[in-house]
Short mmCIF file of C-alpha atoms in Angstrom, two decimals:
data_model
loop_
_atom_site.label_atom_id
_atom_site.label_comp_id
_atom_site.label_asym_id
_atom_site.label_seq_id
_atom_site.Cartn_x
_atom_site.Cartn_y
_atom_site.Cartn_z
CA MET A 1 205.80 19.67 176.67
CA ALA A 2 203.89 21.79 179.15
CA SER A 3 204.63 21.06 182.81
CA GLU A 4 202.01 19.37 184.98
CA GLN A 5 201.82 22.50 187.11
CA ASN A 6 201.04 24.67 184.10
CA ARG A 7 198.28 22.34 182.92
CA THR A 8 196.75 22.21 186.41
CA GLU A 9 196.81 25.97 186.95
CA GLN A 10 195.36 26.83 183.55
CA ASN A 11 192.90 23.95 183.48
CA ARG A 12 192.89 24.26 179.73
CA THR A 13 194.37 21.07 178.39
CA GLU A 14 193.63 17.42 178.32
CA GLN A 15 196.45 14.97 177.84
CA ASN A 16 196.57 11.68 176.03
CA ARG A 17 199.85 9.76 176.14
CA THR A 18 200.80 6.97 173.79
CA GLU A 19 204.06 5.11 173.37
CA GLN A 20 205.24 7.41 170.58
CA ASN A 21 203.33 10.68 170.92
CA GLU A 22 202.09 13.06 173.55
CA VAL A 23 198.99 14.99 172.56
CA ILE A 24 197.76 18.15 174.27
CA LEU A 25 194.27 19.36 173.43
CA TRP A 26 194.15 23.15 173.58
CA HIS A 27 190.90 25.12 173.34
CA GLU A 28 191.95 28.69 174.09
CA LYS A 29 193.89 31.03 171.82
CA LEU A 30 197.56 30.08 171.53
CA ASN A 31 200.12 32.78 172.17
CA LYS A 32 203.90 32.91 171.94
CA ASN A 33 204.41 31.94 175.57
CA ASN A 34 202.24 28.86 175.15
CA ILE A 35 204.36 27.65 172.24
CA ILE A 36 207.59 28.38 174.08
CA ASP A 37 206.39 26.54 177.19
CA ILE A 38 204.88 23.54 175.41
CA GLN A 39 207.51 23.27 172.65
CA PRO A 40 205.33 21.18 170.32
CA THR A 41 206.75 19.55 167.21
CA ILE A 42 203.51 20.09 165.31
CA VAL A 43 200.20 21.92 165.90
CA ILE A 44 196.96 20.62 164.37
CA SER A 45 193.92 22.90 164.15
CA TYR A 46 190.54 21.19 163.85
CA SER A 47 187.33 23.17 164.39
CA TYR A 48 189.48 25.73 166.20
CA SER A 49 187.74 29.11 166.45
CA HIS A 50 190.78 31.34 166.93
CA ILE A 51 192.99 33.00 164.30
CA LEU A 52 196.68 32.63 165.12
CA ARG A 53 198.97 35.64 164.98
CA ALA A 54 201.96 35.71 162.65
CA ASP A 55 204.40 35.97 165.57
CA VAL A 56 203.03 32.67 166.91
CA LEU A 57 203.26 30.95 163.54
CA ASP A 58 206.85 32.14 163.12
CA LEU A 59 207.93 30.13 166.16
CA LEU A 60 207.18 26.87 164.36
CA PRO A 61 207.47 27.44 160.60
CA ASN A 62 205.41 25.12 158.41
CA ARG A 63 204.32 23.06 161.43
CA PHE A 64 200.87 24.60 161.99
CA LEU A 65 198.28 22.57 160.07
CA ASN A 66 194.54 23.10 159.66
CA LEU A 67 191.83 20.57 158.82
CA HIS A 68 189.16 22.37 156.80
CA ILE A 69 185.95 20.89 155.39
CA SER A 70 186.03 22.57 152.00
CA LEU A 71 187.88 22.07 148.74
CA LEU A 72 190.18 25.08 148.97
CA PRO A 73 190.43 27.72 147.66
CA TYR A 74 186.63 27.57 147.71
CA ASN A 75 184.75 28.43 150.90
CA ARG A 76 187.46 29.74 153.13
CA GLY A 77 186.26 31.01 156.47
CA ALA A 78 183.00 30.10 158.20
CA ASP A 79 180.27 27.61 157.26
CA PRO A 80 182.14 26.21 154.25
CA ASN A 81 179.81 23.28 153.65
CA ALA A 82 176.66 25.38 153.61
CA TRP A 83 178.12 27.89 151.16
CA SER A 84 179.38 25.15 148.85
CA PHE A 85 175.75 24.23 148.19
CA LEU A 86 174.36 27.76 148.17
CA GLU A 87 176.95 28.96 145.66
CA ASN A 88 177.36 25.69 143.73
CA THR A 89 181.10 25.41 144.34
CA PRO A 90 183.12 22.17 144.58
CA LYS A 91 182.83 20.24 147.84
CA GLY A 92 185.52 18.39 149.73
CA VAL A 93 188.10 18.50 152.50
CA SER A 94 191.57 20.02 152.72
CA ILE A 95 194.57 19.84 155.03
CA HIS A 96 196.72 22.93 154.67
CA LEU A 97 199.48 24.92 156.31
CA ILE A 98 198.30 27.83 158.42
CA ASP A 99 199.55 31.27 157.46
CA ALA A 100 198.59 34.77 158.56
CA GLY A 101 195.42 34.68 156.43
CA VAL A 102 192.20 32.74 156.95
CA ASP A 103 192.42 29.33 155.25
CA THR A 104 194.85 30.77 152.69
CA GLY A 105 197.89 28.59 153.44
CA LYS A 106 199.46 26.12 151.04
CA VAL A 107 197.57 22.86 150.62
CA LEU A 108 199.18 19.60 151.71
CA ILE A 109 196.43 17.25 150.62
CA GLN A 110 192.75 17.46 149.74
CA LYS A 111 189.93 15.31 148.49
CA GLU A 112 186.84 16.18 146.51
CA VAL A 113 183.55 14.76 147.82
CA ILE A 114 180.47 14.34 145.63
CA PHE A 115 176.95 14.44 147.09
CA ASP A 116 173.54 13.47 145.72
CA GLU A 117 171.78 16.76 146.26
CA GLY A 118 168.43 15.23 145.44
CA SER A 119 168.42 12.97 148.50
CA GLU A 120 171.03 14.24 150.97
CA THR A 121 170.28 16.38 154.02
CA LEU A 122 172.54 19.21 155.10
CA GLY A 123 173.29 17.53 158.42
CA HIS A 124 174.33 14.30 156.73
CA THR A 125 176.73 16.09 154.39
CA TYR A 126 178.42 17.69 157.41
CA ARG A 127 178.86 14.28 159.00
CA VAL A 128 180.29 12.85 155.80
CA LEU A 129 182.82 15.67 155.48
CA GLN A 130 183.90 15.28 159.11
CA GLN A 131 184.44 11.57 158.52
CA GLU A 132 186.37 12.27 155.32
CA ILE A 133 188.72 14.83 156.90
CA ILE A 134 189.48 12.54 159.84
CA ALA A 135 190.12 9.60 157.51
CA LEU A 136 192.39 11.73 155.31
CA PHE A 137 194.33 12.91 158.35
CA CYS A 138 194.77 9.41 159.75
CA GLU A 139 195.78 7.97 156.40
CA HIS A 140 198.54 10.55 155.92
CA TRP A 141 199.46 11.19 159.55
CA GLU A 142 203.06 9.98 159.30
CA GLU A 143 203.75 12.17 156.27
CA LEU A 144 202.10 15.15 157.94
CA ARG A 145 203.98 14.53 161.17
CA ASP A 146 207.34 14.15 159.42
CA GLY A 147 206.79 17.12 157.11
CA THR A 148 207.43 15.13 153.93
CA MET A 149 204.40 16.36 151.97
CA ARG A 150 205.03 19.08 149.39
CA PRO A 151 202.92 22.18 150.07
CA ILE A 152 201.10 23.49 147.00
CA PRO A 153 199.91 27.12 146.76
CA GLN A 154 196.19 27.60 146.36
CA VAL A 155 195.23 28.50 142.81
CA GLY A 156 192.53 31.04 141.98
CA ASP A 157 190.58 33.56 144.03
CA GLY A 158 188.19 31.01 145.53
CA THR A 159 185.54 32.27 147.93
CA PHE A 160 185.36 33.45 151.53
CA HIS A 161 182.58 34.00 154.05
CA TYR A 162 182.25 35.48 157.54
CA ALA A 163 180.23 33.69 160.20
CA LYS A 164 177.73 36.57 160.35
CA GLU A 165 176.73 36.02 156.71
CA PHE A 166 175.17 32.61 157.26
CA ALA A 167 173.96 33.54 160.75
CA LYS A 168 171.64 36.16 159.22
CA ILE A 169 169.85 33.66 156.99
CA LYS A 170 170.36 30.38 158.85
CA ASP A 171 166.92 30.10 160.48
CA CYS A 172 165.15 30.99 157.25
CA LEU A 173 167.05 28.36 155.26
CA LEU A 174 166.93 25.54 157.81
CA GLY A 175 163.24 26.00 158.55
CA GLU A 176 161.39 23.58 160.80
CA GLU A 177 163.58 20.68 159.66
CA GLY A 178 166.73 22.19 161.11
CA TRP A 179 169.88 20.41 159.97
CA ASP A 180 167.73 17.62 158.52
CA VAL A 181 166.63 19.94 155.72
CA THR A 182 167.22 18.43 152.28
CA ILE A 183 169.84 20.10 150.13
CA SER A 184 167.25 20.77 147.43
CA SER A 185 164.97 22.63 149.90
CA PHE A 186 167.96 24.42 151.44
CA LYS A 187 169.04 25.77 148.05
CA ALA A 188 165.49 26.60 146.92
CA ARG A 189 164.90 28.73 150.02
CA TYR A 190 168.16 30.58 149.42
CA ASN A 191 167.31 31.24 145.79
CA ASN A 192 163.86 32.53 146.81
CA LEU A 193 165.48 34.76 149.42
CA ILE A 194 167.87 36.22 146.86
CA ALA A 195 165.05 36.72 144.35
CA ASN A 196 162.90 38.54 146.92
CA LYS A 197 165.77 40.81 147.89
CA SER A 198 166.41 41.61 144.23
CA GLU A 199 162.75 42.52 143.71
CA GLN A 200 162.77 44.75 146.79
CA ARG A 201 165.93 46.47 145.59
CA LEU A 202 164.41 47.02 142.17
CA GLU A 203 161.29 48.57 143.67
CA ARG A 204 163.40 50.91 145.82
CA ASP A 205 165.45 51.91 142.78
CA LYS A 206 162.27 52.66 140.81
CA GLY A 207 160.92 54.79 143.61
CA PHE A 208 164.18 56.68 143.93
CA GLY A 209 164.31 57.27 140.18
CA GLY A 210 160.77 58.58 140.15
CA MET A 211 161.54 60.96 142.99
CA LEU A 212 164.56 62.34 141.12
CA ALA A 213 162.49 62.82 137.96
CA GLY A 214 159.79 64.61 139.95
CA ASN A 215 162.34 66.96 141.49
CA VAL A 216 163.92 67.74 138.12
CA PHE A 217 160.67 68.69 136.35
CA LYS A 218 159.13 70.74 139.12
#
């Protein structure tokens, strides 16, 4: 594992020792030198904002795992829970191998989660999914650690979203309630937003068509 001097100089890790495992929490982007210095037996990504390069992943084949709060292949990328409601896709949590893509690696284990959209708030569904992914990880930790779970390729195209997509409409959808907005209100605002944009696009298209017709018959 990383030397004490390296951890002190970089001031980037926190260490938690147990009788059987040594855990290093790493918040910055991992590079090849980090992996070579630390020599981990397994790397777990959880709410980690960096995309790992293929040359880093190659140093520890099939030992980079990601905890993702969606039922892959649906809602890869950013804000998976929000998009699962906005696009009416299945909800759940997945633990998968990390490959060179974004949330495209083979699935080790996943669990579907059902919500009552008539009474749930968006914030509560996030908390439930976080609890579910942690529970799933703890329940299967020994199998994940020992590499005894059979990876299964993701089936179907699924969906993917960039962070900027939700960022553009977040304030409009959350409203004054913030994360306490009900799922029903959250979805209704999105549907209204889409409908308004469609009407605006239709009006622009009509105006453009009329301009073309005017030019042709002059």
